[in-house]
GROMACS .gro file of C-alpha atoms in nm:
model
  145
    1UNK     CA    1   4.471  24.954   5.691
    2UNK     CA    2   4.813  25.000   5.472
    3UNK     CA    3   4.803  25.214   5.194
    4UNK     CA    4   4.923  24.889   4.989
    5UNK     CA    5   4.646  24.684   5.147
    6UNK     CA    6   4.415  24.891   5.034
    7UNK     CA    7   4.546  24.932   4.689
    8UNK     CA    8   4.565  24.549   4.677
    9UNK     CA    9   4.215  24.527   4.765
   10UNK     CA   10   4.166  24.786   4.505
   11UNK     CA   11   4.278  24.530   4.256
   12UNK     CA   12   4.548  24.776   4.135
   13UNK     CA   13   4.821  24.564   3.967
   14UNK     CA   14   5.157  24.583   4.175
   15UNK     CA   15   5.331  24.290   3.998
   16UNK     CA   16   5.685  24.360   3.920
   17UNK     CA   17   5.812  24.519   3.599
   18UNK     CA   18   6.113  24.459   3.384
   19UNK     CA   19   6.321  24.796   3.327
   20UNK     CA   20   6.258  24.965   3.016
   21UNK     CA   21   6.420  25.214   2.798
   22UNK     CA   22   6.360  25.483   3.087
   23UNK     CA   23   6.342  25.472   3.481
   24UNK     CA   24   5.988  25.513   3.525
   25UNK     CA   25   6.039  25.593   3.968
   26UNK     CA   26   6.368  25.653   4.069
   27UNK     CA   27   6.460  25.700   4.445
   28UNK     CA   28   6.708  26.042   4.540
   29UNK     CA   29   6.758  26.113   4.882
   30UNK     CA   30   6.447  26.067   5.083
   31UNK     CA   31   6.197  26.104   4.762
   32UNK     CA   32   6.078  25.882   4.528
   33UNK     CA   33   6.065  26.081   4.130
   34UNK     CA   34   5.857  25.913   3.883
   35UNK     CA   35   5.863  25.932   3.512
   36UNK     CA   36   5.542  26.019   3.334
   37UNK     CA   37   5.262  25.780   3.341
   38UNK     CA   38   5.028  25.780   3.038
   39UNK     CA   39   4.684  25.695   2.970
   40UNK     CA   40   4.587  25.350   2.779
   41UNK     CA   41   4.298  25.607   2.718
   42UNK     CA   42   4.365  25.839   2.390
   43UNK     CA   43   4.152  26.096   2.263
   44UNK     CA   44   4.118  26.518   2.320
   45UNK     CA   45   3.938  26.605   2.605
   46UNK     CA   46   3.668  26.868   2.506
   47UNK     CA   47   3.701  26.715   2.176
   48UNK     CA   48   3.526  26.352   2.188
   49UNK     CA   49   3.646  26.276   2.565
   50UNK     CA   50   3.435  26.374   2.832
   51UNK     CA   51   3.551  26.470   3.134
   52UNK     CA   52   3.453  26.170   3.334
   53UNK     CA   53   3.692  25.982   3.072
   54UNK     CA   54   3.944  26.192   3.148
   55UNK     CA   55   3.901  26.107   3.505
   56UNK     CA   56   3.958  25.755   3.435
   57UNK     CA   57   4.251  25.832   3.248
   58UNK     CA   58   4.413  26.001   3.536
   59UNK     CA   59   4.326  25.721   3.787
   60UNK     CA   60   4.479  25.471   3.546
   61UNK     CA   61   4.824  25.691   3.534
   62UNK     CA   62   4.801  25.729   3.907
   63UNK     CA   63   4.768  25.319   3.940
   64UNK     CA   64   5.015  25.272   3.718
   65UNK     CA   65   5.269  25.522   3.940
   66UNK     CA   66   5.191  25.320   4.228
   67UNK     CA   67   5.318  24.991   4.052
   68UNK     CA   68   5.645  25.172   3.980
   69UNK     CA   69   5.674  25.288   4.365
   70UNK     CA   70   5.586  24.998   4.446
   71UNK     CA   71   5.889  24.833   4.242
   72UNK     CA   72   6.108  25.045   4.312
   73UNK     CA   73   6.078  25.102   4.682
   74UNK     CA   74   5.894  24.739   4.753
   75UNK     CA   75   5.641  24.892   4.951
   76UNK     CA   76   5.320  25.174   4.938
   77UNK     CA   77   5.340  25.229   5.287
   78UNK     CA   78   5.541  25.455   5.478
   79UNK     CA   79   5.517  25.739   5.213
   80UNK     CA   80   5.397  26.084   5.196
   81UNK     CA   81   5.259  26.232   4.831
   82UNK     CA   82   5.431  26.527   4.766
   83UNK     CA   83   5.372  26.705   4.437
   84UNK     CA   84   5.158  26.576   4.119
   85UNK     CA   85   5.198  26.701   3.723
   86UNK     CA   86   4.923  26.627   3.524
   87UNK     CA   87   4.878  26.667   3.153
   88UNK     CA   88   4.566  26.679   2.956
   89UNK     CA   89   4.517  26.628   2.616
   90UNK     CA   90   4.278  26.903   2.563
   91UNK     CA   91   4.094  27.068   2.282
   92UNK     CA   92   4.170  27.460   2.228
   93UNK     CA   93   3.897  27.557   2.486
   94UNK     CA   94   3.870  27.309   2.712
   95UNK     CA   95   3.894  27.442   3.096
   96UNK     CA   96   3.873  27.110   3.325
   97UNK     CA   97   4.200  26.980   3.304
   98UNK     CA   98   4.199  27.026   3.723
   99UNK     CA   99   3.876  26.826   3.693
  100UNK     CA  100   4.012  26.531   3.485
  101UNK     CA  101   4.338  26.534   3.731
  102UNK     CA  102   4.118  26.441   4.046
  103UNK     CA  103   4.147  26.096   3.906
  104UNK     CA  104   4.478  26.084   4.050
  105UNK     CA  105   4.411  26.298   4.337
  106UNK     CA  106   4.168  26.133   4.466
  107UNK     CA  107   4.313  25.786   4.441
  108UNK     CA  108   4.613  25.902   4.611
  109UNK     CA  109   4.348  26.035   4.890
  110UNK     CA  110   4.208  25.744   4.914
  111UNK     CA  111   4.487  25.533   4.967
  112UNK     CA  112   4.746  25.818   5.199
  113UNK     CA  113   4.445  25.993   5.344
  114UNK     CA  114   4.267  26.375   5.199
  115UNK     CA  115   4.406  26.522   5.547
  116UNK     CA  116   4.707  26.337   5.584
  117UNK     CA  117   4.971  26.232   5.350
  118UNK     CA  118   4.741  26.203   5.071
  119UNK     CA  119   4.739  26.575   5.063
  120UNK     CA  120   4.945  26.725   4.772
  121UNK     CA  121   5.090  27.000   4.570
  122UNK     CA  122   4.937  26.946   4.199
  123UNK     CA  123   4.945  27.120   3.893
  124UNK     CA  124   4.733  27.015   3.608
  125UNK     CA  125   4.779  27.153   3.286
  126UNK     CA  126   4.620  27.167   2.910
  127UNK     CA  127   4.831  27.063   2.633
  128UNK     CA  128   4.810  27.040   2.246
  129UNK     CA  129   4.949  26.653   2.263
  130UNK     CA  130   5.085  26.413   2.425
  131UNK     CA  131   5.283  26.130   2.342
  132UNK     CA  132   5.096  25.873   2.129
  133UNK     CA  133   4.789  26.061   2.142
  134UNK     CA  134   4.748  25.899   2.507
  135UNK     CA  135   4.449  26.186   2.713
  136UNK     CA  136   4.628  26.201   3.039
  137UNK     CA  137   4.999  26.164   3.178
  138UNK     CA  138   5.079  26.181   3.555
  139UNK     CA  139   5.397  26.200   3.742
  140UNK     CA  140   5.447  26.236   4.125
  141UNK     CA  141   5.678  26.317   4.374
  142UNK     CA  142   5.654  26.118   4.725
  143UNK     CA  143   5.835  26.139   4.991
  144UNK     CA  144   6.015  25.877   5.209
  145UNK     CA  145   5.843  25.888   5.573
   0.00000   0.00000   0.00000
């Protein structure tokens, strides 16, 4: 099965978007760049968010990256995941941020394959805040197959 079939069977919205002040996935050479994807989610992690909510914060920014790719390249398939940023609201001694970030991860495995070309570079880093007080924003790097 596709990587788009299965994110459509997923239920992960792929509907097309109108451009907004930003380009939130913009295509260079053979890669697809996106902007960075934030959370509906808000909150500090280690400081009222658990880490399972964080988790569910990244797999929200990592569905809504896929909706960009998917506008801006009109398909999922035929792509390899390259590199992932993740940033994590977190409180001064919170140490799971790589924890929170398999939200992403592991949607992207699920959809390109753990082994295959699901299997990326990632940081995933603490910070003091984000924008809007959002817990988690993504962005990715995929490449054109």
């Amino acid at each position: 099965m596709s990587a788009q079939q299965k994110a459509i069977d997923l239920g992960i919205n792929l509907s097309d978007q109108p451009n907004g002040y930003l380009n939130l996935c913009i295509k260079s050479g053979n890669q697809l760049i996106t902007s960075g994807h934030v959370s509906d989610i808000k909150g500090i992690l280690g400081g009222g968010l658990s880490v399972e909510e964080g988790y569910k914060a990244a797999r929200e920014c990592a569905e809504k990256i896929l909706r960009s790719v998917r506008n801006t390249h009109g398909t999922l398939d035929g792509l390899k995941v390259v590199k992932l940023l993740g940033c994590v609201y977190s409180a001064p001694d919170f140490t799971d941020q790589h924890l929170v970030i398999n939200g992403a991860s592991d949607l992207f495995h699920e959809l390109y394959g753990k082994d295959g070309d699901g299997y990326h570079a990632r940081s995933a880093l603490g910070f003091a805040a984000l924008p809007t007080g959002v817990a988690v924003e993504v962005e990715a790097v995929f490449e054109i197959l």
